[in-house]
PDB file of C-alpha atoms in Angstrom:
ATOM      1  CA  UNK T   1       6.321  15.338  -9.100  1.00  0.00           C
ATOM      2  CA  UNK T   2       3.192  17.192  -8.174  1.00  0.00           C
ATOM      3  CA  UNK T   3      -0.225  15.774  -9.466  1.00  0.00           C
ATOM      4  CA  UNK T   4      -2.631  17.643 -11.801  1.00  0.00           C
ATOM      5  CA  UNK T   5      -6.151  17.815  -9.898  1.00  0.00           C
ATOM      6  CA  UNK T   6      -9.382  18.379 -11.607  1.00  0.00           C
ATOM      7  CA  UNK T   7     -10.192  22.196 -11.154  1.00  0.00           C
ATOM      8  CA  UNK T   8     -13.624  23.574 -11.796  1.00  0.00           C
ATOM      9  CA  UNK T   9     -14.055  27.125 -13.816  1.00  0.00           C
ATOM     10  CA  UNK T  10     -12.715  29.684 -11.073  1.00  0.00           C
ATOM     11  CA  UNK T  11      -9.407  27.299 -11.118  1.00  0.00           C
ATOM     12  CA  UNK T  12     -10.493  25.973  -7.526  1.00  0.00           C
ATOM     13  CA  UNK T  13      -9.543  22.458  -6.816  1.00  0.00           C
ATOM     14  CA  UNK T  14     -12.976  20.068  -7.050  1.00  0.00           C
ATOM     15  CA  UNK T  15     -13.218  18.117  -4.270  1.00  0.00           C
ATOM     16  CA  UNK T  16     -15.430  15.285  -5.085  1.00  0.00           C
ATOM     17  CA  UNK T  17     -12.963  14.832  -8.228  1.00  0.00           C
ATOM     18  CA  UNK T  18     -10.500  13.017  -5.320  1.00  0.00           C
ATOM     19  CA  UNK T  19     -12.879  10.751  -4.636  1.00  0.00           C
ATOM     20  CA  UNK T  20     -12.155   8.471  -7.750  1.00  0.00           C
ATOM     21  CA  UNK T  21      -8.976   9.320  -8.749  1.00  0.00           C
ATOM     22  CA  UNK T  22      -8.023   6.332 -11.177  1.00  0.00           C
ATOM     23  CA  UNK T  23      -4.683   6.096  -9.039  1.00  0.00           C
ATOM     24  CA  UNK T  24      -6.529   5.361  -6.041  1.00  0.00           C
ATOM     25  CA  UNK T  25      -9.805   5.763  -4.250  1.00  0.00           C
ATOM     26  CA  UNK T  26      -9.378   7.671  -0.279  1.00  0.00           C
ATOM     27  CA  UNK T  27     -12.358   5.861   0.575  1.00  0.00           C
ATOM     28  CA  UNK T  28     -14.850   3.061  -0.144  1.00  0.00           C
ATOM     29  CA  UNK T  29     -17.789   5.335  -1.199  1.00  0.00           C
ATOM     30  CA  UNK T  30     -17.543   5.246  -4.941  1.00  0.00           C
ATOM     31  CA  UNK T  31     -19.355   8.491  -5.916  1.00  0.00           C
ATOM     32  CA  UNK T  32     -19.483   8.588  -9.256  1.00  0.00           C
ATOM     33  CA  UNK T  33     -21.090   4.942  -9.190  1.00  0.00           C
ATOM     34  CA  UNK T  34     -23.259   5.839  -5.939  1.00  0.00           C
ATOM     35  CA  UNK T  35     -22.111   2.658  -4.351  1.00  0.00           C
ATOM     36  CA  UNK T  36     -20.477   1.140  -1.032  1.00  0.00           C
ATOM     37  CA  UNK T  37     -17.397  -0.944  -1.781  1.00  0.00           C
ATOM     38  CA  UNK T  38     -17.012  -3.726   0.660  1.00  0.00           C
ATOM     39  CA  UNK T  39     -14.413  -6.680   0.780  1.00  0.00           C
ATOM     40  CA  UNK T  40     -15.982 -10.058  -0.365  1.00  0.00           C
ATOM     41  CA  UNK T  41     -15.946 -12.744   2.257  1.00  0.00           C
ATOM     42  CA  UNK T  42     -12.922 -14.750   1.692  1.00  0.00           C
ATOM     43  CA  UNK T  43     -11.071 -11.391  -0.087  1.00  0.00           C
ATOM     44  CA  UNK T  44      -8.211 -10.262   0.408  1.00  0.00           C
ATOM     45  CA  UNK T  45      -5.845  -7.043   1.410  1.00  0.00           C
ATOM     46  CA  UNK T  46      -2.534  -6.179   0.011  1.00  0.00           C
ATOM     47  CA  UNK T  47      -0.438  -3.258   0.994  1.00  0.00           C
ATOM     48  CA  UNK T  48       2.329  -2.196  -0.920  1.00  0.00           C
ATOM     49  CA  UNK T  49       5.212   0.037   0.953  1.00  0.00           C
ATOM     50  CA  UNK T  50       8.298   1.404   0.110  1.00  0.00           C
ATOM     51  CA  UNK T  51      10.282   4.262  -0.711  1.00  0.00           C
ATOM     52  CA  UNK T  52       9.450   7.081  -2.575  1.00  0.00           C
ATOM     53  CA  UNK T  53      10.022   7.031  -5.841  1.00  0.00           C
ATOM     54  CA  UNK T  54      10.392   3.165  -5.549  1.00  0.00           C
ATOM     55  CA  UNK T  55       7.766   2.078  -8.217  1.00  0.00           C
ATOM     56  CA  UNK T  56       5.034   1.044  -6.200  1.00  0.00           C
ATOM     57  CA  UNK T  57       1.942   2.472  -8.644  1.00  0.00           C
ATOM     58  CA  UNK T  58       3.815   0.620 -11.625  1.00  0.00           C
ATOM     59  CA  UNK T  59       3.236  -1.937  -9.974  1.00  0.00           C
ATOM     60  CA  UNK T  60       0.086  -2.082  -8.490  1.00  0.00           C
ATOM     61  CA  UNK T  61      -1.321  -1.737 -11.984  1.00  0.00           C
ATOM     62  CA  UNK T  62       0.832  -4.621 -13.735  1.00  0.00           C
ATOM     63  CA  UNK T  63      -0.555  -6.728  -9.947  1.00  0.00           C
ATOM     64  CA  UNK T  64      -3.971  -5.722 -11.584  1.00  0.00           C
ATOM     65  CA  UNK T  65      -3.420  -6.362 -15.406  1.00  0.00           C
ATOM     66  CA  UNK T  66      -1.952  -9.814 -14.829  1.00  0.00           C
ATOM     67  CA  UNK T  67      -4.227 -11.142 -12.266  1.00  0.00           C
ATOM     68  CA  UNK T  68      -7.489 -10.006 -14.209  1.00  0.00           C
ATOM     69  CA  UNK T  69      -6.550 -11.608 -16.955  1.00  0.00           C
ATOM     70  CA  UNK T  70      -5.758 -14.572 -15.389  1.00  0.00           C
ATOM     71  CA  UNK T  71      -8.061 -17.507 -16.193  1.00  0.00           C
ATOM     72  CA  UNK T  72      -7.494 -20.044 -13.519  1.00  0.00           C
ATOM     73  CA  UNK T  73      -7.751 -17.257 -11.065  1.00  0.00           C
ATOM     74  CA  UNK T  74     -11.753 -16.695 -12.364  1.00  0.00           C
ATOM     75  CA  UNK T  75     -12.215 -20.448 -12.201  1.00  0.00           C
ATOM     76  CA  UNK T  76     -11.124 -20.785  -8.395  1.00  0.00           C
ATOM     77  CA  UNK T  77     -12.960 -17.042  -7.939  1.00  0.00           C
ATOM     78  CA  UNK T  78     -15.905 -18.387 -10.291  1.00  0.00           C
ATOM     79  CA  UNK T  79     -16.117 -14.729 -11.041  1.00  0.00           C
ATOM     80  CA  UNK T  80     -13.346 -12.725 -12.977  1.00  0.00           C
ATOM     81  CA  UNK T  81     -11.454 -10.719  -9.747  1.00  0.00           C
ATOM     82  CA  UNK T  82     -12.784  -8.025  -8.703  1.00  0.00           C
ATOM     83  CA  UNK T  83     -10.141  -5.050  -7.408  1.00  0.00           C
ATOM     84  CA  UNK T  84     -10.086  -1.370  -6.087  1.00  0.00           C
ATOM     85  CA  UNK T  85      -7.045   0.432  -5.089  1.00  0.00           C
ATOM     86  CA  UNK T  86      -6.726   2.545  -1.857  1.00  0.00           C
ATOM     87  CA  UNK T  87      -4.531   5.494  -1.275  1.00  0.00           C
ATOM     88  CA  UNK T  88      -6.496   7.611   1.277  1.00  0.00           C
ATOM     89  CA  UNK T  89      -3.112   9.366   2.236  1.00  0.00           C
ATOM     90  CA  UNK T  90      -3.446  11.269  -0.740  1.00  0.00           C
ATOM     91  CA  UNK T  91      -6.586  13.077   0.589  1.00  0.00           C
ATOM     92  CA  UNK T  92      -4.262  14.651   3.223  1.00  0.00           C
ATOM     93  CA  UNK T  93      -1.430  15.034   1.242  1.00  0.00           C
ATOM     94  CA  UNK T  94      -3.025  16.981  -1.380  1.00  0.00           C
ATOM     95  CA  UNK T  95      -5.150  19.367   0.927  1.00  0.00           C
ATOM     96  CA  UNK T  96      -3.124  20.303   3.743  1.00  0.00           C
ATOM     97  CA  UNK T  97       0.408  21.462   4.481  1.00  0.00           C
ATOM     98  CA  UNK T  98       3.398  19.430   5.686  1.00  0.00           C
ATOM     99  CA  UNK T  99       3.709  22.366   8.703  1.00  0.00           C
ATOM    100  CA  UNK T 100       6.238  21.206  10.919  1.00  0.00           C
ATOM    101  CA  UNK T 101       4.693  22.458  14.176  1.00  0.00           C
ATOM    102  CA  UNK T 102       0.933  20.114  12.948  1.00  0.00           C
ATOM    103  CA  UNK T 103       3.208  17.268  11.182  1.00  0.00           C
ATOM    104  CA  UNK T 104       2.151  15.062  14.463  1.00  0.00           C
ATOM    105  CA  UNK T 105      -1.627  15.700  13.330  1.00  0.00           C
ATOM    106  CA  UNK T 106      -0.758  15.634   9.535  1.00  0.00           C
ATOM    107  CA  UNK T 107       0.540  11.919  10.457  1.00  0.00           C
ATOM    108  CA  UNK T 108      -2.354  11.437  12.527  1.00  0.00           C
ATOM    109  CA  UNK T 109      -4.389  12.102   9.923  1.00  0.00           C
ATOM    110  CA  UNK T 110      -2.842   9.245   7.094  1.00  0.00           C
ATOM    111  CA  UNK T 111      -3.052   7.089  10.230  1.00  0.00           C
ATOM    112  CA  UNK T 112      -7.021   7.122  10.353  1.00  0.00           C
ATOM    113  CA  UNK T 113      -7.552   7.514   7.087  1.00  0.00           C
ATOM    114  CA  UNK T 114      -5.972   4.291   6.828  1.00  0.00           C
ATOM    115  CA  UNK T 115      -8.245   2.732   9.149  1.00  0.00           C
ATOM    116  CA  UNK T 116     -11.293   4.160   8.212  1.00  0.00           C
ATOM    117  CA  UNK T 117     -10.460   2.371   4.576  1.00  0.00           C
ATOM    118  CA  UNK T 118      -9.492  -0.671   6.516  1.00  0.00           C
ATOM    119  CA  UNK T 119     -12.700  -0.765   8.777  1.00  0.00           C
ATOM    120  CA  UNK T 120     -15.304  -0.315   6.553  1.00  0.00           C
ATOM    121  CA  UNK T 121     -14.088  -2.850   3.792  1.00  0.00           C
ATOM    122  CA  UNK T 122     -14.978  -5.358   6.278  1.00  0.00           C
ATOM    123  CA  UNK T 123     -18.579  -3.987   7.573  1.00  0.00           C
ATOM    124  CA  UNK T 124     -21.781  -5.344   6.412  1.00  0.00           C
ATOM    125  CA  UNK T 125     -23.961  -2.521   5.317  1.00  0.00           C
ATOM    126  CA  UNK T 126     -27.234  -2.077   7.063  1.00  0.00           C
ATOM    127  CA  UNK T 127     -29.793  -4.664   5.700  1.00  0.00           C
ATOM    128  CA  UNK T 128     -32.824  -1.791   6.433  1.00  0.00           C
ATOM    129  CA  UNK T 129     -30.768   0.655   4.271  1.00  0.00           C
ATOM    130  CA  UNK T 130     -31.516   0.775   0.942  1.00  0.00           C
ATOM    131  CA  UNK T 131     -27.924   1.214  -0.785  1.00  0.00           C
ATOM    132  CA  UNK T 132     -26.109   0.173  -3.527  1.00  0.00           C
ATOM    133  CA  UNK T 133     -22.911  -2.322  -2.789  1.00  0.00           C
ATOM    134  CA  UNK T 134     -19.754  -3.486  -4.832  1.00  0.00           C
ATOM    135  CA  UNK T 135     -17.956  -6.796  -3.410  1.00  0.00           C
ATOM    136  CA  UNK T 136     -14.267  -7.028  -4.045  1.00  0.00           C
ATOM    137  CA  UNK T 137     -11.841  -9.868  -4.232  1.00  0.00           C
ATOM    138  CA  UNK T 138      -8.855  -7.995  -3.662  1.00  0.00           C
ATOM    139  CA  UNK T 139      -7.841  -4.485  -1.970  1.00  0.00           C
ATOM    140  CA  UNK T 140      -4.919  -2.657  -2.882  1.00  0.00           C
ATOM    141  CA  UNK T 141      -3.547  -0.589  -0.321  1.00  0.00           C
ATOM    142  CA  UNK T 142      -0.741   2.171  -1.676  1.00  0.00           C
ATOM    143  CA  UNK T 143       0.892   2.153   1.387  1.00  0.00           C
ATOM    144  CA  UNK T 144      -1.078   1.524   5.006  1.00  0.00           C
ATOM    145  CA  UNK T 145      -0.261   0.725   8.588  1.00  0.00           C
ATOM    146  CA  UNK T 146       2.926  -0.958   7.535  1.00  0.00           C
ATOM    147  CA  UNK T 147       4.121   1.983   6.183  1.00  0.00           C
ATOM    148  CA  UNK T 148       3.105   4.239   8.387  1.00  0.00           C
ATOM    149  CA  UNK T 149       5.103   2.458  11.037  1.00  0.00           C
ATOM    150  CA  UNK T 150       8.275   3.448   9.035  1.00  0.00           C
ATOM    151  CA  UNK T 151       7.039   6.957   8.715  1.00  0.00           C
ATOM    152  CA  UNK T 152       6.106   7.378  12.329  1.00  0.00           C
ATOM    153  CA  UNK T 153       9.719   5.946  12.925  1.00  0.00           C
ATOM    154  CA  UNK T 154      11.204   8.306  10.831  1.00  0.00           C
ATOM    155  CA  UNK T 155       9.326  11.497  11.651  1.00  0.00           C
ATOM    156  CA  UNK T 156      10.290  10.946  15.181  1.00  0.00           C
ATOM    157  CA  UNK T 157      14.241  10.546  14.073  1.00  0.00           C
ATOM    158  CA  UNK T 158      13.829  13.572  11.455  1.00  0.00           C
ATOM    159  CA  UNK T 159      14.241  16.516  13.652  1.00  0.00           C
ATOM    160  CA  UNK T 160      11.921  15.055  16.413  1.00  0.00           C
ATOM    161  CA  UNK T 161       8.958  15.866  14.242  1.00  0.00           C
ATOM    162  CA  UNK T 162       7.311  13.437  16.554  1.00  0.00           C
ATOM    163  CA  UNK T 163       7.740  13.091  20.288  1.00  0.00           C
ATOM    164  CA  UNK T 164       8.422  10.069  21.763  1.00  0.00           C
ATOM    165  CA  UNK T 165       4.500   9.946  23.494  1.00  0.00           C
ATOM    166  CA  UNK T 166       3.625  10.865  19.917  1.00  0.00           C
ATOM    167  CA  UNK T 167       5.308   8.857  18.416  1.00  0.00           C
ATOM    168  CA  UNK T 168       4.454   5.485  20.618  1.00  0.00           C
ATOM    169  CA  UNK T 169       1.146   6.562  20.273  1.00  0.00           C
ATOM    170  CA  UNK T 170       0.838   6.486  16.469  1.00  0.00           C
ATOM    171  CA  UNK T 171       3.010   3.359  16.445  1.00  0.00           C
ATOM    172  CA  UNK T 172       0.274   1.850  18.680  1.00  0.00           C
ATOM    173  CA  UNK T 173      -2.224   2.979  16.026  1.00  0.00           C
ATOM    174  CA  UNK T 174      -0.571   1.485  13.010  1.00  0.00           C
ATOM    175  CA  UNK T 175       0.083  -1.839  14.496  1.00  0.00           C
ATOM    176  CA  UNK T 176      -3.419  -2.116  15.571  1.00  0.00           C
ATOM    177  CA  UNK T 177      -4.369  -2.021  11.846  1.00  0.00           C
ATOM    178  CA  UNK T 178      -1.874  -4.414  10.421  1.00  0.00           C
ATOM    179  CA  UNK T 179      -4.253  -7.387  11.457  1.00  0.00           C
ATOM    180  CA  UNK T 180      -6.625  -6.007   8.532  1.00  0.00           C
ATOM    181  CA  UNK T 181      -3.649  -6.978   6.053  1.00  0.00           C
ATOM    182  CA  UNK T 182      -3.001 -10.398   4.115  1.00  0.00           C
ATOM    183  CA  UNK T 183       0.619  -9.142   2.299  1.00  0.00           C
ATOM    184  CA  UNK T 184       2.795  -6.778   2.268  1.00  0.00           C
ATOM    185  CA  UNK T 185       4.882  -5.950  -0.276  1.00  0.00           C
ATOM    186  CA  UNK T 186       7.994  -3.417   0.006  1.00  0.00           C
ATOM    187  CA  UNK T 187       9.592  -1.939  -3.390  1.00  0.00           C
ATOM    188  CA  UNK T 188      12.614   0.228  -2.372  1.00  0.00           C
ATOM    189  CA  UNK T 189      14.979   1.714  -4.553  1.00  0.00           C
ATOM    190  CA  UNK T 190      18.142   3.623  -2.685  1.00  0.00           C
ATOM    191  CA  UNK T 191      18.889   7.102  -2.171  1.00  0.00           C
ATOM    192  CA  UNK T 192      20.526   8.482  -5.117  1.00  0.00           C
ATOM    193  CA  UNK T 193      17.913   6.423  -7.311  1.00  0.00           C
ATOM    194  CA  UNK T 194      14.511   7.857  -5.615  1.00  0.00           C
ATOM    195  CA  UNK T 195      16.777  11.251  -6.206  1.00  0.00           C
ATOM    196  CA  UNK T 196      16.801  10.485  -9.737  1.00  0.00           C
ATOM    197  CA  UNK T 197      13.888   9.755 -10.531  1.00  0.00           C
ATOM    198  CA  UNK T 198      12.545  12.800  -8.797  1.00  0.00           C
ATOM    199  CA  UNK T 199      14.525  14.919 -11.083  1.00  0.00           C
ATOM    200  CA  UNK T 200      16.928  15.787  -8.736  1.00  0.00           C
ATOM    201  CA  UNK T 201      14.159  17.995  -6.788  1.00  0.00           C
ATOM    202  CA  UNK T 202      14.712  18.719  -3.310  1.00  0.00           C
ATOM    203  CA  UNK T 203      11.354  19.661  -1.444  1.00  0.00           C
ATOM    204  CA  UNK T 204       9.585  19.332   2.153  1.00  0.00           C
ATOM    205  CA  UNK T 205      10.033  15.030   1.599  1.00  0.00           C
ATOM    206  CA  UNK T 206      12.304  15.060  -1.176  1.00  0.00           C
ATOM    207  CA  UNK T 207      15.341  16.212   0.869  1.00  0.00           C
ATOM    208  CA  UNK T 208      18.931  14.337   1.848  1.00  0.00           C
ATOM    209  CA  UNK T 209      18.628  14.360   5.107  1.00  0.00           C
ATOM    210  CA  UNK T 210      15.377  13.467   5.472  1.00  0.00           C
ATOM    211  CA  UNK T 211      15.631  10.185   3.016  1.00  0.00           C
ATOM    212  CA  UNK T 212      18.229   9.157   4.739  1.00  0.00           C
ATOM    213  CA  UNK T 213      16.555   8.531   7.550  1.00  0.00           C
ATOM    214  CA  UNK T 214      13.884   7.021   5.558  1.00  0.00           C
ATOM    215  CA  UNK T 215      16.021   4.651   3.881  1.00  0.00           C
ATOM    216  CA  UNK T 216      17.493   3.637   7.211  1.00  0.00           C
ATOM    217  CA  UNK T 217      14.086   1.912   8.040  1.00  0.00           C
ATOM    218  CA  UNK T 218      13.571   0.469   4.393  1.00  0.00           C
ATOM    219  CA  UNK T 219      16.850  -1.360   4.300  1.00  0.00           C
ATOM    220  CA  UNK T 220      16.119  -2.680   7.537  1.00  0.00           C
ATOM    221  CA  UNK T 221      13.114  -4.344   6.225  1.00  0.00           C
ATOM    222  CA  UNK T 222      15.485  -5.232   3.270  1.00  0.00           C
ATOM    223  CA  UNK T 223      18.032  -6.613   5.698  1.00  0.00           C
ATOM    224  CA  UNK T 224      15.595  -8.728   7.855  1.00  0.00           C
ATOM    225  CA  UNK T 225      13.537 -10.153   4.895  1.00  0.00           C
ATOM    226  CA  UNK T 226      16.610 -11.337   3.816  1.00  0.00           C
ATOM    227  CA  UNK T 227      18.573 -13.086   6.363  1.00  0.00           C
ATOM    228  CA  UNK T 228      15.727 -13.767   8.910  1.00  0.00           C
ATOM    229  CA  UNK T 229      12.816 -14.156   6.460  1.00  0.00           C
ATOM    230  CA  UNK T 230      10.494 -11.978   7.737  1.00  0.00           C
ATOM    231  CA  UNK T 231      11.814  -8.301   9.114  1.00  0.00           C
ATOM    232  CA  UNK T 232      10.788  -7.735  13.284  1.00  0.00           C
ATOM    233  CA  UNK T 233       8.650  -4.150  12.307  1.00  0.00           C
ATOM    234  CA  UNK T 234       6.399  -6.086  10.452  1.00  0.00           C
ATOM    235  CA  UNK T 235       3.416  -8.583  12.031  1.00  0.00           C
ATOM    236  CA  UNK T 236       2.207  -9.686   8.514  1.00  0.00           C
ATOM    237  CA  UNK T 237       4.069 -11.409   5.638  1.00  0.00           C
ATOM    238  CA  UNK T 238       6.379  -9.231   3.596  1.00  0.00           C
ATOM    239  CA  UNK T 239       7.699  -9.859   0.344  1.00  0.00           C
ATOM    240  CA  UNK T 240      10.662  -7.529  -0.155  1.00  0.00           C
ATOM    241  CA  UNK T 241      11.601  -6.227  -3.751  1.00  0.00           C
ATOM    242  CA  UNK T 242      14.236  -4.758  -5.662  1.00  0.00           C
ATOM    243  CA  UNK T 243      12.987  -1.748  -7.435  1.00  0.00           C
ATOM    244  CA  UNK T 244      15.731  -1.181  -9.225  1.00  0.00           C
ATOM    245  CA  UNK T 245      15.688  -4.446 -10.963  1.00  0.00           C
ATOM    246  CA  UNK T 246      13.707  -5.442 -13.687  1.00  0.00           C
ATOM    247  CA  UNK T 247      10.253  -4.716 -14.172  1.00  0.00           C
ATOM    248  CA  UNK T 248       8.902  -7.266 -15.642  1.00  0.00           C
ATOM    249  CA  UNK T 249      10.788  -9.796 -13.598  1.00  0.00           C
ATOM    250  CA  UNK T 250       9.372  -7.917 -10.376  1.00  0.00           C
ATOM    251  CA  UNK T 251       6.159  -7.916 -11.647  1.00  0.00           C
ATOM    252  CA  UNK T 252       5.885 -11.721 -12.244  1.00  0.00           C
ATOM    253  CA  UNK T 253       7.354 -12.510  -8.634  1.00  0.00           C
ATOM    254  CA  UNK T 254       4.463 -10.007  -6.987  1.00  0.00           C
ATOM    255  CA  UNK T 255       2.123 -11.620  -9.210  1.00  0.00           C
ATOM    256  CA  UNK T 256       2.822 -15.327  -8.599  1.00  0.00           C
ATOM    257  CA  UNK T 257       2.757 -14.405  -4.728  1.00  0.00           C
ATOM    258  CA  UNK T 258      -0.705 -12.406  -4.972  1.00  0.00           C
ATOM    259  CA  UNK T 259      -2.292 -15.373  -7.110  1.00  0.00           C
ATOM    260  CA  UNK T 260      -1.073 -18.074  -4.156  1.00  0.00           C
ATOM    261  CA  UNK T 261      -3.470 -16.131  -1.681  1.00  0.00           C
ATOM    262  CA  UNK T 262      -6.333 -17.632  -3.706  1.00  0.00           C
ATOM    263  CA  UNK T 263      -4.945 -21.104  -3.983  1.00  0.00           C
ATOM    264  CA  UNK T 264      -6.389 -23.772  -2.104  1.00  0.00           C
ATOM    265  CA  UNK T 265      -3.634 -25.422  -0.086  1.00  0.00           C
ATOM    266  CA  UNK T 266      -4.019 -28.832  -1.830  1.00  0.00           C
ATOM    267  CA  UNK T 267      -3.119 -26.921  -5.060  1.00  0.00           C
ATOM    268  CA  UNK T 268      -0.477 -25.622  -3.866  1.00  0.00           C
ATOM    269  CA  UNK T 269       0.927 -29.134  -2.343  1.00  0.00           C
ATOM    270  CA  UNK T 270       0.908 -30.608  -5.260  1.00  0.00           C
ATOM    271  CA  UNK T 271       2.139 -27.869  -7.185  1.00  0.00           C
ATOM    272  CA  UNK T 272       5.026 -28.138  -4.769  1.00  0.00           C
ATOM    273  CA  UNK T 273       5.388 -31.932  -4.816  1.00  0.00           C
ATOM    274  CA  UNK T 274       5.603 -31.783  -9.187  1.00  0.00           C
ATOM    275  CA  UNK T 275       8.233 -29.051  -8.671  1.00  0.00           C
ATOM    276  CA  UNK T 276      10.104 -31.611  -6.505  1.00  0.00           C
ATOM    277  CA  UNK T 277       9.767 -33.948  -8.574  1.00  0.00           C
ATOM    278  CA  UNK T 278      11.430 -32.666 -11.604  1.00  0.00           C
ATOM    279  CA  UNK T 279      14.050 -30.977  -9.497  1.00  0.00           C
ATOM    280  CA  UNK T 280      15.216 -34.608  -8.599  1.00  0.00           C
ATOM    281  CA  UNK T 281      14.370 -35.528 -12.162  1.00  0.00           C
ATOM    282  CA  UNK T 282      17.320 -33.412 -13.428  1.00  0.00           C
TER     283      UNK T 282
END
């Protein structure tokens, strides 16, 4: 479903008005605020991934609502949590077209954008500028270099769309970001679902044949996660979910896993050691 953008008087799309879209910022300049956004020391990144159509901004914003208003989480942070989320793929997708003969540059594109979030989250600004800063506890990517290692996949099995120099290239460029990111977190939902909720749509991504190459990728994640804990694509942790299940019960599982970046490990322990405890209790 296609996005309504702010438009100015002569109907032309605003430009700056995509720089703090509520859904998620493209960069860490916040405009409107006339600050740099930077990631605190000891913060952390979370990409989510996934399938489209697979609930990923649902959740990002129950990831935000429960973990804000959670009170030991301010008492380890001594500061209520501070959190932006990132989708600088947006930028491209809104302003440019999916052209088949520039897709390799369109992908390109996502690719750096990606980076250039990545990148400057961790920079110190200039001490002999004068500027305006915002620290951050937490970074929420809507989808990143883990994803775009499914997409560069997929583009490259979708009617070559990618060459295979292209493709190796970009592959090279997305892995070289994952070391930015503390968690990833897939939500896929299956074919005929994503369909669904689409309204039964077919466009340029939105198409059969192209999903199911898509999907391929996603349930391989799926399948790895599963029986070998952690799929081969991926260097970083990944916590697969079940988008068609419930909400609710999705949201407390991606909450609970969030919240344990923050814990210090002797919390944890013993947290651990109680619940074996009562388990032999019973």
């Amino acid at each position: 479903m296609e996005e309504n953008h702010k438009k100015n008087g002569k109907g032309t799309l605003e430009l700056l008005s995509l720089f703090n879209k509520s859904t998620g910022r493209i960069d860490t300049i916040d405009t409107e605020e006339n600050e740099l956004i930077v990631l605190k020391p000891g913060g952390k990144v979370v990409e989510f991934m996934g399938m489209v159509k697979g609930g990923k901004s649902k959740h990002i914003q129950l990831l935000c609502d429960n973990l804000k208003k959670d009170g030991e989480l301010t008492d380890i942070l001594g500061i209520p949590i501070e959190i932006e989320v990132f989708k600088p793929n947006s930028f491209v997708k809104i302003l440019y077209e999916k052209d088949p003969h520039t897709r390799p540059l369109y992908n390109e594109a996502i690719i750096h954008l990606h980076g250039l979030v990545l990148n400057t989250l961790y920079l110190r600004p200039k001490g002999d500028v004068n500027i305006n800063t915002r620290e951050i506890n937490l970074a929420l990517m809507d989808r990143g270099p883990s994803d775009d290692l499914v997409w560069t996949n997929t583009l490259h099995d979708y009617k070559l769309l990618l060459s295979e120099n292209v493709r190796d290239a970009q592959l090279s460029m997305a892995r070289n970001l994952e070391r930015f990111i503390d968690l990833v977190i897939g939500v896929n939902v299956p074919i005929h679902e994503a369909m669904k909720r689409e309204g039964e749509r077919e466009g340029s991504v939105m198409n059969l044949p192209f999903l199911q190459k898509l999907y391929r990728h996603y349930e391989r994640l799926s399948k790895d996660a599963k029986e070998l804990g952690q799929p081969s694509l991926l260097q970083n942790s990944y916590l697969d979910i079940d988008g068609t299940a419930d909400t609710e019960a999705n949201a407390a599982i991606i909450y609970k896993r969030v919240k344990g970046l923050y814990l210090p490990q002797e919390i944890e322990e013993l947290r651990y050691s109680q619940q074996m405890i009562e388990t032999q209790d019973i």
